[in-house]
Each structure stands twice: as C-alpha cells, then as structure tokens.
Coordinates of C-alpha atoms (C1' of nucleotides) in Angstrom, one line a residue:
Chain B
M44 CA 15.5 96.7 67.2
K45 CA 12.2 97.9 68.0
N46 CA 12.6 101.5 68.9
R47 CA 11.0 102.8 65.4
E48 CA 8.3 100.3 65.9
I49 CA 7.3 101.7 69.6
A50 CA 8.0 105.3 68.3
E51 CA 5.1 104.8 65.6
L52 CA 2.8 103.2 67.9
L53 CA 3.4 106.0 70.7
Y54 CA 2.7 108.8 67.4
E55 CA -0.1 106.9 66.4
T56 CA -1.7 106.7 69.8
A57 CA -1.0 110.6 70.1
D58 CA -3.0 111.2 67.0
I59 CA -6.2 109.0 68.4
M60 CA -5.9 110.7 71.5
E61 CA -6.2 114.3 69.9
F62 CA -8.8 113.0 67.7
Q63 CA -10.5 112.1 70.7
Q64 CA -9.8 115.6 72.0
I65 CA -7.7 114.5 75.1
E66 CA -5.6 117.3 75.9
W67 CA -1.5 117.6 76.7
K68 CA -1.2 113.4 76.5
P69 CA -0.6 113.7 72.6
R70 CA 2.1 115.8 73.7
A71 CA 3.5 113.9 76.1
Y72 CA 3.3 110.7 73.7
R73 CA 5.1 112.6 71.0
R74 CA 7.6 113.5 73.1
A75 CA 8.5 109.9 74.3
A76 CA 8.3 108.6 71.0
Q77 CA 10.6 111.1 69.5
N78 CA 13.2 110.6 72.3
I79 CA 13.0 106.8 71.7
E80 CA 13.8 107.5 67.9
N81 CA 16.9 109.6 68.9
L82 CA 18.0 106.9 71.7
G83 CA 20.9 105.6 70.0
E84 CA 20.3 102.2 71.7
D85 CA 18.5 99.4 71.5
I86 CA 15.3 99.8 74.0
E87 CA 14.8 96.3 74.2
K88 CA 18.5 95.6 75.6
V89 CA 17.5 98.4 77.9
Y90 CA 14.4 96.9 79.2
E91 CA 16.5 93.6 79.8
R92 CA 19.4 95.4 81.4
K93 CA 17.4 97.4 83.7
E94 CA 13.8 96.5 83.1
K95 CA 11.0 99.4 84.1
K96 CA 13.5 101.5 85.5
G97 CA 15.8 101.4 82.7
L98 CA 12.9 103.2 80.5
T99 CA 11.6 106.0 83.0
E100 CA 15.4 107.0 82.9
I101 CA 14.9 107.8 79.1
P102 CA 13.8 111.8 78.8
G103 CA 10.0 111.8 78.3
I104 CA 8.9 108.6 79.5
G105 CA 7.4 108.3 83.0
E106 CA 5.7 105.3 84.9
A107 CA 2.7 104.7 82.6
I108 CA 4.5 105.0 79.1
A109 CA 7.2 102.9 80.6
D110 CA 4.7 100.2 81.9
H111 CA 2.9 100.2 78.3
I112 CA 6.4 100.0 76.2
A113 CA 7.3 96.8 78.8
E114 CA 3.9 95.5 78.3
Y115 CA 4.8 96.2 74.2
L116 CA 7.9 94.2 74.7
E117 CA 6.4 91.2 76.7
T118 CA 3.5 90.8 74.6
G119 CA 3.5 92.6 71.3
K120 CA 0.9 95.1 72.2
V121 CA -0.8 97.2 74.5
K122 CA -4.1 96.7 75.8
K123 CA -4.7 100.2 76.2
F124 CA -3.6 101.4 72.8
E125 CA -5.9 98.7 71.3
D126 CA -8.9 99.9 73.0
L127 CA -8.3 103.5 72.4
K128 CA -7.7 102.4 68.5
G129 CA -10.7 100.3 69.0
K130 CA -13.0 103.7 69.7
A131 CA -11.9 105.8 66.8
P132 CA -12.6 105.0 63.3
S133 CA -9.8 102.9 61.4
G134 CA -8.6 105.5 58.8
T135 CA -8.3 108.5 61.6
T136 CA -4.6 108.6 61.5
E137 CA -4.0 108.3 57.9
L138 CA -6.5 110.9 57.3
M139 CA -5.0 113.5 60.1
E140 CA -1.9 113.0 57.4
I141 CA -3.7 115.1 54.6
R142 CA -2.4 118.6 54.9
G143 CA -5.5 121.0 56.5
L144 CA -7.4 118.4 58.1
G145 CA -6.2 118.4 61.8
A146 CA -8.0 116.5 65.2
K147 CA -10.6 118.5 65.0
K148 CA -12.0 118.8 61.4
T149 CA -11.5 114.7 61.5
K150 CA -13.8 114.7 64.1
R151 CA -16.2 116.5 62.5
L152 CA -16.1 114.8 58.8
A153 CA -16.4 111.5 60.8
D154 CA -19.5 112.1 62.9
E155 CA -21.4 114.4 60.6
L156 CA -20.7 112.4 57.3
K157 CA -19.2 109.3 58.5
I158 CA -16.1 109.7 56.6
K159 CA -13.6 107.2 58.0
T160 CA -10.8 106.9 55.4
V161 CA -9.1 108.3 52.8
S162 CA -11.7 107.1 50.1
D163 CA -14.8 108.0 51.9
L164 CA -13.1 111.5 51.7
K165 CA -12.7 111.3 48.0
A166 CA -16.4 110.3 47.6
A167 CA -17.7 113.3 49.6
V168 CA -15.3 115.8 48.1
N169 CA -16.8 114.5 44.5
A170 CA -20.1 114.4 45.7
H171 CA -19.9 118.1 47.0
R172 CA -20.8 117.2 50.5
I173 CA -18.1 119.1 52.5
R174 CA -19.1 122.6 51.5
R175 CA -22.7 121.8 53.2
L176 CA -21.3 121.4 56.6
E177 CA -21.1 124.3 58.8
G178 CA -17.7 126.3 59.0
F179 CA -16.4 124.8 55.8
G180 CA -17.7 126.1 52.8
E181 CA -16.4 125.8 48.9
R182 CA -13.2 126.8 49.3
S183 CA -12.5 124.4 52.1
E184 CA -13.5 121.9 49.9
E185 CA -11.1 122.7 47.1
N186 CA -8.5 122.9 49.6
I187 CA -9.4 119.6 50.5
A188 CA -9.8 117.9 46.9
R189 CA -6.1 119.7 46.2
A190 CA -4.6 118.2 49.7
L191 CA -5.9 114.9 48.4
R192 CA -4.2 115.0 45.0
N193 CA -1.1 115.6 46.9
Y194 CA -1.2 113.1 49.4
E195 CA -1.9 110.5 46.8
K196 CA 1.0 111.7 44.7
S197 CA 3.7 112.0 47.5
H198 CA 3.4 111.7 51.3
S199 CA 6.7 110.2 51.4
R200 CA 10.2 112.2 52.1
M201 CA 13.1 113.0 49.4
A202 CA 16.6 111.8 49.8
L203 CA 18.7 114.9 50.8
G204 CA 21.1 114.1 47.4
K205 CA 17.7 115.0 45.6
A206 CA 16.6 117.9 48.0
L207 CA 20.1 119.8 48.5
P208 CA 20.7 120.2 44.7
L209 CA 17.1 121.0 44.2
A210 CA 16.9 123.6 46.8
E211 CA 20.4 125.3 45.4
E212 CA 18.9 125.5 42.1
I213 CA 15.5 127.3 43.1
I214 CA 17.1 129.6 45.5
F215 CA 19.6 130.6 42.5
V216 CA 16.9 131.4 39.9
L217 CA 15.3 133.1 42.9
K218 CA 18.2 135.0 43.0
T219 CA 18.6 135.6 39.4
S220 CA 15.1 137.0 39.2
L221 CA 15.6 139.3 41.9
K222 CA 18.8 141.0 40.8
T223 CA 16.8 141.5 37.1
S224 CA 13.9 143.2 39.0
L225 CA 16.0 145.5 41.2
K226 CA 18.0 146.5 38.1
T227 CA 15.2 147.8 36.3
E228 CA 14.1 150.1 39.0
L229 CA 17.6 151.6 39.1
G230 CA 17.5 155.0 41.2
S231 CA 15.1 153.8 43.4
K232 CA 15.8 155.0 47.0
T233 CA 14.7 151.7 48.8
P234 CA 17.3 149.3 50.6
K235 CA 18.7 147.0 48.5
I236 CA 17.9 143.3 49.9
D237 CA 20.9 141.3 50.7
L238 CA 20.9 138.7 48.5
S239 CA 23.3 136.3 50.5
K240 CA 20.8 136.0 53.1
L241 CA 18.7 133.9 51.1
I242 CA 19.4 130.4 52.0
Y243 CA 17.7 127.3 53.0
T244 CA 16.9 126.3 56.2
G245 CA 15.2 123.7 58.2
S246 CA 15.9 119.9 58.1
L247 CA 18.0 120.7 54.6
R248 CA 20.3 122.8 56.4
R249 CA 20.5 120.4 59.1
L250 CA 21.4 117.9 56.6
K251 CA 19.1 115.2 57.7
E252 CA 19.1 112.0 55.7
T253 CA 15.6 112.6 54.3
I254 CA 13.5 115.7 53.7
G255 CA 10.1 116.6 53.7
D256 CA 9.9 120.2 52.6
I257 CA 12.1 122.4 51.4
D258 CA 12.5 125.8 53.7
I259 CA 13.9 128.9 52.4
L260 CA 14.5 132.4 54.3
A261 CA 15.1 136.0 52.9
E262 CA 15.8 139.0 54.6
A263 CA 13.6 142.1 53.5
E264 CA 12.1 145.0 54.5
G265 CA 9.0 147.6 53.6
E266 CA 8.0 147.0 50.2
Q267 CA 10.7 145.0 49.1
V268 CA 9.2 142.1 50.7
G269 CA 6.4 142.0 48.7
K270 CA 8.8 141.8 45.9
V271 CA 10.6 138.5 47.0
M272 CA 7.4 137.0 47.7
D273 CA 6.1 138.1 43.9
A274 CA 9.2 136.8 42.4
F275 CA 9.0 133.7 44.6
V276 CA 5.5 132.5 43.4
S277 CA 6.1 133.2 39.8
L278 CA 9.2 131.1 39.9
P279 CA 8.7 128.7 37.0
A280 CA 9.4 125.5 39.0
V281 CA 5.8 126.2 40.8
G282 CA 3.0 124.3 40.4
Q283 CA 0.6 125.6 43.0
V284 CA 0.6 128.4 45.5
V285 CA -0.5 127.1 49.0
S286 CA -0.6 130.3 50.8
K287 CA 1.1 134.0 49.9
G288 CA 1.3 136.4 52.9
N289 CA 3.7 139.5 54.1
T290 CA 6.3 137.1 56.2
R291 CA 5.3 133.4 54.8
S292 CA 4.4 131.5 51.4
S293 CA 4.3 128.1 50.2
V294 CA 4.3 126.6 47.0
I295 CA 4.3 123.2 45.8
L296 CA 6.5 122.7 43.0
K297 CA 5.7 120.8 39.5
E298 CA 8.7 117.9 40.5
G299 CA 6.4 117.0 44.0
P300 CA 7.9 118.9 46.9
E301 CA 6.5 122.0 49.1
V302 CA 8.6 124.9 49.3
D303 CA 8.1 127.5 52.2
L304 CA 9.6 130.9 51.8
R305 CA 9.8 133.3 55.1
V306 CA 10.7 136.8 55.0
V307 CA 12.3 138.8 57.8
P308 CA 13.5 141.9 58.5
P309 CA 17.8 142.3 59.4
E310 CA 17.3 142.9 63.2
S311 CA 15.5 139.4 63.2
Y312 CA 17.5 137.6 60.7
G313 CA 19.8 135.3 63.2
A314 CA 16.6 134.5 65.2
A315 CA 14.8 133.3 62.1
L316 CA 17.4 131.2 60.7
Q317 CA 17.8 129.8 64.4
Y318 CA 13.9 129.5 64.5
F319 CA 13.5 127.9 60.9
T320 CA 16.6 125.3 60.8
G321 CA 14.8 123.7 64.1
S322 CA 14.6 121.1 65.0
K323 CA 11.5 121.2 66.3
E324 CA 13.0 119.9 69.4
H325 CA 16.0 121.8 69.8
N326 CA 13.8 125.0 69.6
I327 CA 11.2 123.8 72.5
E328 CA 14.2 123.0 74.5
L329 CA 15.7 126.5 73.9
R330 CA 12.6 128.2 74.5
N331 CA 12.2 126.6 77.9
I332 CA 15.5 127.7 78.5
A333 CA 15.1 131.1 77.3
Q334 CA 12.1 131.2 79.9
R335 CA 13.9 130.2 82.6
E336 CA 16.2 132.9 82.3
G337 CA 13.3 135.7 81.9
Y338 CA 13.4 135.8 77.8
K339 CA 10.8 135.1 75.4
L340 CA 12.2 133.6 72.2
S341 CA 10.4 133.7 69.0
E342 CA 11.4 134.0 65.3
Y343 CA 11.7 137.7 65.7
G344 CA 14.3 137.5 68.4
L345 CA 15.4 137.2 71.8
Y346 CA 13.0 139.8 74.2
E347 CA 13.4 140.5 77.9
K348 CA 10.1 139.0 79.4
A349 CA 9.7 141.9 81.7
S350 CA 10.4 144.8 79.7
G351 CA 9.6 143.2 76.3
K352 CA 12.8 144.7 75.1
H353 CA 14.5 142.8 72.2
V354 CA 18.1 141.8 73.1
A355 CA 19.3 139.5 70.2
G356 CA 18.0 138.8 66.8
K357 CA 20.7 139.9 64.2
S358 CA 22.8 136.9 64.0
E359 CA 22.1 133.1 65.4
E360 CA 25.3 133.3 67.3
E361 CA 24.0 136.1 69.1
V362 CA 20.8 134.3 70.1
Y363 CA 22.9 131.4 71.6
R364 CA 25.5 133.5 73.2
K365 CA 22.9 135.4 75.2
L366 CA 21.2 132.2 76.3
G367 CA 24.7 131.0 77.8
L368 CA 25.3 129.0 75.0
E369 CA 28.1 127.9 72.7
Y370 CA 27.0 128.2 69.1
I371 CA 25.7 125.0 67.9
V372 CA 26.2 124.2 64.0
P373 CA 23.0 123.0 62.3
E374 CA 23.9 119.4 62.0
L375 CA 23.6 119.0 65.8
R376 CA 20.6 120.8 66.4
E377 CA 18.1 117.3 67.4
N378 CA 18.0 117.6 70.7
R379 CA 20.5 114.7 71.3
G380 CA 22.5 116.5 74.1
E381 CA 23.8 119.2 72.5
I382 CA 22.1 121.8 74.6
K383 CA 23.8 120.6 77.5
A384 CA 27.0 120.2 75.8
A385 CA 26.6 123.7 74.6
I386 CA 25.6 125.1 78.3
K387 CA 29.1 123.1 79.7
K388 CA 30.9 124.2 76.5
T389 CA 31.6 120.9 75.7
L390 CA 30.6 120.5 71.9
P391 CA 32.8 118.3 69.8
K392 CA 34.8 120.0 67.4
L393 CA 33.5 118.4 64.4
I394 CA 34.8 117.0 61.0
D395 CA 35.4 119.4 57.9
A396 CA 35.2 119.2 54.5
G397 CA 38.5 120.5 54.3
D398 CA 39.6 117.4 56.7
L399 CA 39.2 114.9 54.1
R400 CA 42.1 113.5 52.3
G401 CA 41.0 110.7 50.4
D402 CA 38.6 108.2 49.2
F403 CA 38.6 104.7 49.9
H404 CA 35.5 103.2 47.9
L405 CA 35.1 104.1 44.2
H406 CA 34.2 102.3 40.6
T407 CA 35.8 102.1 37.4
D408 CA 34.5 100.5 34.3
Y409 CA 36.6 97.5 35.1
S410 CA 33.4 96.5 37.1
E411 CA 30.2 98.6 37.0
G412 CA 31.5 102.5 37.0
R413 CA 31.1 104.3 34.2
A414 CA 34.2 105.9 33.9
S415 CA 37.6 104.5 33.1
L416 CA 40.3 104.2 35.7
E417 CA 42.6 107.2 34.6
T418 CA 39.7 109.3 34.2
M419 CA 38.6 108.7 37.9
V420 CA 41.8 109.2 39.4
K421 CA 42.4 112.4 37.4
K422 CA 39.2 114.2 39.1
A423 CA 40.1 112.6 42.5
E424 CA 43.5 114.8 41.9
T425 CA 41.7 117.7 40.7
I426 CA 40.0 117.7 44.0
G427 CA 43.1 117.6 45.9
Y428 CA 43.4 114.0 47.3
E429 CA 46.4 112.5 48.6
Y430 CA 44.9 108.8 48.2
I431 CA 42.2 107.0 46.6
A432 CA 41.6 103.2 47.0
V433 CA 39.9 101.7 43.8
T434 CA 37.6 99.3 44.7
D435 CA 35.8 97.2 42.0
H436 CA 33.2 94.5 42.4
S437 CA 34.6 91.1 43.2
R438 CA 34.3 88.2 40.9
S439 CA 30.7 86.7 42.5
Q440 CA 28.5 90.1 41.8
R441 CA 27.9 89.0 38.5
I442 CA 25.4 91.9 38.0
A443 CA 28.1 94.4 38.4
H444 CA 30.3 92.8 36.4
G445 CA 32.6 91.4 39.4
M446 CA 36.4 91.1 38.6
E447 CA 38.2 87.5 38.2
I448 CA 41.3 87.3 39.9
D449 CA 43.2 87.8 36.2
T450 CA 41.7 91.2 35.6
L451 CA 41.6 92.2 39.4
K452 CA 45.6 91.9 38.5
A453 CA 45.5 93.5 35.2
Q454 CA 44.0 96.4 37.2
W455 CA 47.2 96.4 39.6
D456 CA 49.3 96.6 36.6
E457 CA 47.5 99.5 35.3
I458 CA 47.6 100.9 39.1
E459 CA 51.4 100.5 39.0
K460 CA 51.4 102.5 35.4
L461 CA 49.2 105.5 36.8
S462 CA 51.0 105.7 39.8
K463 CA 54.4 107.0 38.2
R464 CA 52.3 109.9 36.4
F465 CA 50.0 111.0 39.2
R466 CA 51.5 112.5 42.5
M467 CA 48.3 110.8 44.4
K468 CA 48.6 107.4 46.3
I469 CA 46.2 105.1 44.3
L470 CA 45.6 101.9 46.5
R471 CA 44.9 98.7 45.2
G472 CA 41.3 97.9 46.7
S473 CA 38.6 96.0 46.0
E474 CA 34.7 95.8 47.1
V475 CA 34.8 92.0 48.2
E476 CA 31.5 90.4 48.5
I477 CA 30.9 88.8 52.2
L478 CA 29.4 85.5 51.3
K479 CA 26.2 83.6 52.7
D480 CA 28.9 82.0 55.4
G481 CA 30.6 85.0 55.9
S482 CA 34.0 84.0 53.9
L483 CA 35.4 86.5 51.4
D484 CA 35.3 86.6 47.8
Y485 CA 39.0 85.9 47.2
P486 CA 41.4 83.3 48.2
D487 CA 43.7 84.7 51.3
E488 CA 46.7 84.7 48.6
V489 CA 44.9 87.7 46.5
L490 CA 43.6 89.2 49.7
K491 CA 46.9 90.2 51.1
K492 CA 48.1 91.8 48.0
L493 CA 45.2 94.1 48.0
D494 CA 46.1 97.6 50.2
I495 CA 42.8 98.0 51.2
V496 CA 39.6 94.8 51.4
V497 CA 36.3 96.6 51.5
G498 CA 33.6 94.4 52.7
A499 CA 30.2 94.2 51.5
V500 CA 26.9 92.3 51.8
H501 CA 24.8 92.5 48.6
S502 CA 22.4 89.7 48.7
G503 CA 20.3 87.4 51.2
F504 CA 18.4 90.3 52.6
S505 CA 15.8 88.4 53.8
S506 CA 18.1 86.5 56.0
T507 CA 17.0 86.2 60.2
E508 CA 18.5 88.7 62.4
R509 CA 20.6 85.9 63.4
E510 CA 22.0 84.8 60.1
M511 CA 22.7 88.4 58.8
T512 CA 24.7 88.9 62.4
G513 CA 26.6 85.9 62.1
R514 CA 27.7 86.4 58.2
I515 CA 28.9 89.7 59.1
V516 CA 30.8 89.1 62.3
T517 CA 32.3 85.9 60.7
A518 CA 33.5 88.5 57.8
L519 CA 35.0 91.1 60.5
E520 CA 36.8 88.5 62.3
N521 CA 38.5 88.1 59.1
R522 CA 42.1 89.6 59.4
H523 CA 41.9 90.7 55.7
L524 CA 39.2 92.7 55.9
D525 CA 39.2 96.4 56.4
I526 CA 35.7 98.4 56.1
L527 CA 32.5 97.1 56.3
A528 CA 30.8 99.0 53.4
H529 CA 27.3 100.2 53.8
P530 CA 27.0 98.3 56.9
S531 CA 22.9 98.4 57.3
G532 CA 22.3 97.8 53.7
K533 CA 19.3 100.0 53.6
L534 CA 18.1 102.0 50.1
L535 CA 16.4 104.9 51.0
G536 CA 12.9 105.0 50.4
K537 CA 13.4 101.6 48.9
R538 CA 14.6 98.8 51.1
E539 CA 14.7 98.7 54.8
A540 CA 18.1 98.1 56.5
Y541 CA 18.7 94.2 56.9
A542 CA 17.8 92.4 60.2
A543 CA 20.8 92.5 61.9
D544 CA 22.3 93.0 65.8
F545 CA 24.2 95.9 65.0
G546 CA 25.6 96.2 69.0
T547 CA 27.0 92.7 68.2
V548 CA 28.3 93.8 64.8
F549 CA 29.9 96.8 66.3
E550 CA 31.5 95.1 69.1
T551 CA 32.9 92.5 66.5
A552 CA 34.2 95.3 64.6
A553 CA 35.7 97.3 67.6
A554 CA 37.5 94.2 69.0
N555 CA 39.2 93.4 65.5
G556 CA 40.0 97.1 64.4
K557 CA 38.0 97.4 61.3
V558 CA 36.8 100.7 59.8
M559 CA 33.2 101.5 59.6
E560 CA 31.8 103.2 56.2
I561 CA 29.8 106.2 55.9
N562 CA 28.5 105.7 52.4
S563 CA 27.8 109.1 51.1
Q564 CA 25.9 108.0 47.8
P565 CA 22.5 109.7 48.2
S566 CA 20.5 107.0 47.7
R567 CA 22.2 104.8 50.7
L568 CA 23.9 107.5 53.4
D569 CA 24.7 104.2 55.2
L570 CA 25.8 104.5 58.0
N571 CA 23.2 107.1 59.2
D572 CA 23.4 109.8 62.2
E573 CA 21.6 107.2 64.6
L574 CA 24.2 104.2 63.7
I575 CA 27.0 106.3 63.7
L576 CA 26.2 107.6 67.1
R577 CA 25.8 104.1 68.2
A578 CA 29.0 102.6 66.4
K579 CA 30.8 105.6 68.2
E580 CA 29.9 104.2 71.6
Y581 CA 31.7 101.1 71.0
G582 CA 35.0 103.7 70.3
L583 CA 34.8 102.9 66.3
K584 CA 36.8 104.4 63.6
F585 CA 34.8 105.5 60.7
C586 CA 35.5 106.5 56.8
I587 CA 33.5 108.5 54.8
S588 CA 33.4 107.2 50.8
T589 CA 31.6 108.2 47.7
D590 CA 30.9 104.4 46.5
S591 CA 31.3 106.7 43.1
H592 CA 30.3 104.9 40.0
S593 CA 31.0 108.1 37.8
V594 CA 33.5 111.1 38.1
S595 CA 30.0 113.3 39.3
D596 CA 29.9 110.8 42.2
L597 CA 33.0 111.9 43.6
A598 CA 31.1 115.2 44.8
S599 CA 28.7 113.1 46.9
M600 CA 31.0 112.9 49.8
R601 CA 29.4 116.2 51.1
Y602 CA 26.5 114.0 52.1
G603 CA 28.1 111.5 53.9
L604 CA 30.2 114.4 55.9
G605 CA 26.7 115.6 56.6
Q606 CA 25.9 112.0 58.6
A607 CA 29.0 112.1 59.8
R608 CA 28.6 115.8 61.5
R609 CA 25.2 114.3 62.2
G610 CA 26.7 111.9 64.3
W611 CA 29.1 114.0 66.5
L612 CA 32.4 113.1 64.6
E613 CA 35.4 114.9 64.7
K614 CA 38.5 114.7 62.8
E615 CA 40.5 112.0 64.5
D616 CA 37.1 109.5 64.0
V617 CA 37.5 109.2 60.5
V618 CA 40.1 107.6 59.0
N619 CA 40.3 109.5 55.5
T620 CA 41.3 112.3 57.5
Y621 CA 44.9 111.1 58.1
P622 CA 47.7 111.9 56.2
Y623 CA 49.3 108.9 54.2
S624 CA 52.0 108.3 56.2
R625 CA 49.7 107.6 59.2
L626 CA 47.2 105.3 57.6
K627 CA 49.1 102.1 58.3
E628 CA 48.3 102.4 61.8
V629 CA 44.8 101.8 60.8
F630 CA 45.7 99.4 57.2
K631 CA 48.5 97.2 58.0
K632 CA 48.9 95.8 54.8
L633 CA 49.3 99.0 53.4
R634 CA 52.5 99.4 50.9
D635 CA 54.7 102.4 51.6
Chain M
dG18 C1' 1.4 111.9 80.7
dC19 C1' 5.8 114.3 82.6
dC20 C1' 8.4 117.2 85.0
dG21 C1' 10.8 120.0 88.4
dT22 C1' 17.1 126.9 90.0
dT23 C1' 8.7 128.5 89.1
dT24 C1' 9.6 121.3 92.4
dT25 C1' 4.6 116.9 93.6
dC26 C1' 0.9 120.4 91.3
dG27 C1' 0.0 123.1 87.5
dG28 C1' 1.9 124.1 83.4
dC29 C1' 3.0 122.2 78.9
dC30 C1' 6.5 126.9 72.3
dC31 C1' 4.7 130.9 70.0
dG32 C1' 3.2 132.8 65.7
dA33 C1' 1.4 133.0 60.9
dC34 C1' -2.1 132.2 57.3
dT35 C1' -6.9 130.6 55.8
dG36 C1' -11.5 130.6 55.7
dT37 C1' -15.7 131.9 57.0
dT38 C1' -16.7 133.5 61.8
dT39 C1' -17.7 139.5 62.2
dT40 C1' -13.7 138.3 66.3
dC41 C1' -11.7 133.3 65.9
dA42 C1' -10.6 128.5 65.6
dG43 C1' -8.0 125.3 63.5
dT44 C1' -3.7 124.0 61.3
dC45 C1' 0.8 123.9 60.6
dG46 C1' 5.9 124.5 61.1

DNA sequence: GCCGTTTTCGGCCCGACTGTTTTCAGTCG
C-alpha cells in the first residue's frame, strides 16, 4: 500500500513549492495528498484497474498530479519533484516544521544566512546572528531558540489514550480553579461562567488515533474572559506560555504537548465548537457550502453575506441545520463523504457505548494479565456486560506465559465454577498464536472445545508481504478461528503495520465469515478508522475488544469505540452489541 | 494545480496573535 508514501511525497513537494513562493499549487498538492490518505483503498490497485483515469476520479487529483502518481508507481520516482527538490536546500522541509518558521522566513534564513539545516539554525541562534537580520530582532531569535528546543523534544503525535485523560485532567483542574476564583468574588454582578461549556475540541473530540495538540474551548464574556485566560496560563501543569490574548491563548505543558484555549461569547459558542473541532478539510468544505448558499461562516457564526446578519452560532446543530445539513457527529468530520451524506440525509446511525454487551479479548494472571480471573469477571459484571471471553495466550507465546493445554483445562474448570456464581456468561476463549505457517498454536481437539478462538500474529514482523499475507490467509481459512486480533500489528509511534495485503486478508475473512477485531488498547487502536472503512467494504463484521491486561484496562473500550465510529460503523456491524442469544449466528462453536 | 448551481477562466476559508513594521506581513490552526 503506497497511499501514505505518495501522500508524504505530495506534502513534501507542497512545502518546497511554498518555499519557492509558488502560489496556489501547494494548496492543490496538499488537498490531493489529504484525499489519498483518506482514500480507504490501495491507490496502486486503483491504478492497476483503471490506469490514469481511475486516479483523476479521486477528488483533488487532475491530469498533472495523476501523471506524477503514475510515474511514481511505474518508476519509483517523479522527475519533476526530484528537480524541484534539487533546487531547494536539503533541510528545507524539516526547517519548515519548526513552529514559527514558514516558507518566507525559511527562505530568508537560507538566502541571507545560509541556514539550510536544523543544526545550521541552532548555530546561528547561538551566535546571535538571527537578531541582526532585518525584521527579525531579539524576540524572534528567542522564539526560534525555544521552538527549536520544543522541536527536538517532541515533534511526534501523542496517542489518543494518553491525550484524552490528560485533557480531562486539565479541564477538571481549570474548572476547579475557576470555581474557586468565582466564589471569592461573591456579590459581583457579572454573569457567571457556564463551566459545562468548557470542553476539549480539535482532533481529540474527533477521537483521532493520535493527537497533535490539545484544544480547549470556553464560553465567557466581558471581564470574565481575562479571568479564564489568567487561570489557564497559571495552571500548575503549564511549562511555558506561547501566546496570550483575548480570544486565544497557547501554552506548552511540562509534559510536552501544546494546549490551546479559545474563549468565545455565548452567541458564537456553537460556531466556535464546530470550527475548532475541525477537521480543517471538513470546515473548508462547509465554508464552501456556506458561500454557495450566500452565507459567510466563521468561528463566530453564520452570517448572511449581503446584510452581514448573524443567523446561527449558538449551537453546532443550528449551524448545520441552517446550511441544509443533518447534524454530523465529530467522529465523522473528516471530509470522507459525511457532508454529501448529511445533505442527502443518509448519515449512518453510529454505534454507541450503550450498545456494547461484552468483551471478547482479555487476559488474566493465567498468562500475562495482572489480575485474577475472578477479579476480571467481577469488574466486567459491574460494567454491566452480558458476556465476556477469557482469552489468555496460547502455549508458544513464552514471553507472555502462554498456557500449556493442562493449564488451559484448569482455567476451564475455574470458569465453570465462577459461572455458577455470576450472572454473566463467561466464555472459554484463547488468544491463539498464528504460527509462521499459518497454523494455530493448539491442536484441533483443543480448539473445538473453545467457545471463541481469537487468532493473532506476534512474531515475524519483518516477513515479506507475500509471506505475511499467506500466513494470515491460512489462519482465516481455518474453521476454528473466529476473530482476527489486532489485524495490522502496528504499535502507535513504535512499530508500523506489518506488510500484508489487506485487500486479500479482508476478502478471505469475509468469505469465511470471520470477525475483525478493533483492539482498544491505547498503544494499538488496530484496526484503525482507515482500515475499518476498507474492511467494511468487504461486508465484514467487527468486534470492539479491550485486550485488557488489568482491571483498569477494561475502560479502554472507549478508544476502540471511537475508531469504530470514525469508521462509520453501526450497531449491526459490531457483534459484541448482539445479545448472547444471537451470538451463535457468528460463533458456531458457542455452547448454550 | 484543481474545479465548476459563479462552469473552461478566475478564483482558491477566515480570523487571531506576534513582532517590529508605524499600518502590516508572516504564521498558525
């Protein structure tokens, strides 16, 4: 799959063009790159099937870019891009990633100070050569120095599972601080701040698998604004204040990530929430619609273009309705067809947290889990689940204390005993290793006694695409396998997905009635939204599982649920929303 | 370079903050 590769190439080319002060083209290139990332289909396959014509059918790709992509797929490079790159200094695109440095400044640094790489920049900062440049000055130099330190510390994205609790914590502390300061001015006549309106927005609200920075929105007016901003920049977690204004302030936390706070008045709250939730691509599309309909849309509201009259903005729902659209939930706002669906009123009714009735992937201290079987069962029952599957590792997973057959049977005995004491159905499961040759890690007579077999790959990540695809396909053709766990094998920020032809994997899975897991572990989120969208095309069913290794992990469900919603899944697509009585339709070996 | 209920040319989202600039350009989201 070369989608990401090609998108990266287009983004890089856009940066270089911008550096060379070429107008408009960078925008076209970025838009094309974005659409390739969101394609949900292998671009190579598109090209094989329909050649260049297929490429130009992708939005944002016309004749010229289609030719470049074709050239890349045929030869592995694009002559025009190579030439372009040859004319720009080698470190250009990297320098432009540093906060505060865009195309113009990078160009001036290169032209006037011969700064071409990050280390050139560092040297220039240390020698105070930047402040002598016309239009730069001492402050600019200090800011570049700080941005440089930040860039080196972390220019990677944070996992959703880390960012979300962090944002919740910040909001909680900010609310507490504001409550206290509001109380101390008892008797003041200024309107109170509605603290329920203090929420996180941005990619976090869209539950994207990784987060660049944390965006927070608050509602306040008049002198209250200053109070919110003051409370925000003086939070204990703040390491550095980047900017502070009347509508926006920006800080960098000691922990690393940047947090932006925007404050808007009540009549604009909905428009601002919509705007800051993004995505950027979704918003641009929305503004285009607004323009066509004779409106102007900004974070302050929807305005009639002719009269300048404010016609919507109090709530998000109002903004969408006024534009003739069904309300679109944050998880769908990626410009992946949701706007067209909202116009036609054919948006999916997404799966909700309340729909989930069980969990098909969890570990106990029989293998690498940290809690006992009984503790896990007890906690799952408190959540209100109707069933769970206990899926400890199979025998060849030595590192994870994989279970020999005798131990597995002992676990079945304990499950039997516990079943008498708990209302919830406890299923005999196993996370069975898919071995190098695609066979499963227990003999058939053991597998057939399991209620649920969750197959997983944990080794041989550097296999070729052919080997890995063959291995998984063989496993999917095994009648004992029910669920394919963490199908892509990626670890966020640590390990790429293994090379496998997911088209073939999904096709085989669909033909054999297998279920695809959406693994909710914060470090995995696998399948992610893009692969879910692809898998759904093949008519596959999914399950959202936590892969819990401790009691607290059971709460990770919300991250997997987020990916499912981003992947347009409805209740019916996800088998752990089915009542137990219906599960037999999916898992044939299930006992009554 | 792309696109079209403004349709084959002429647009291309919009507003806030910073710094050094005395009226605005650059950058960001």
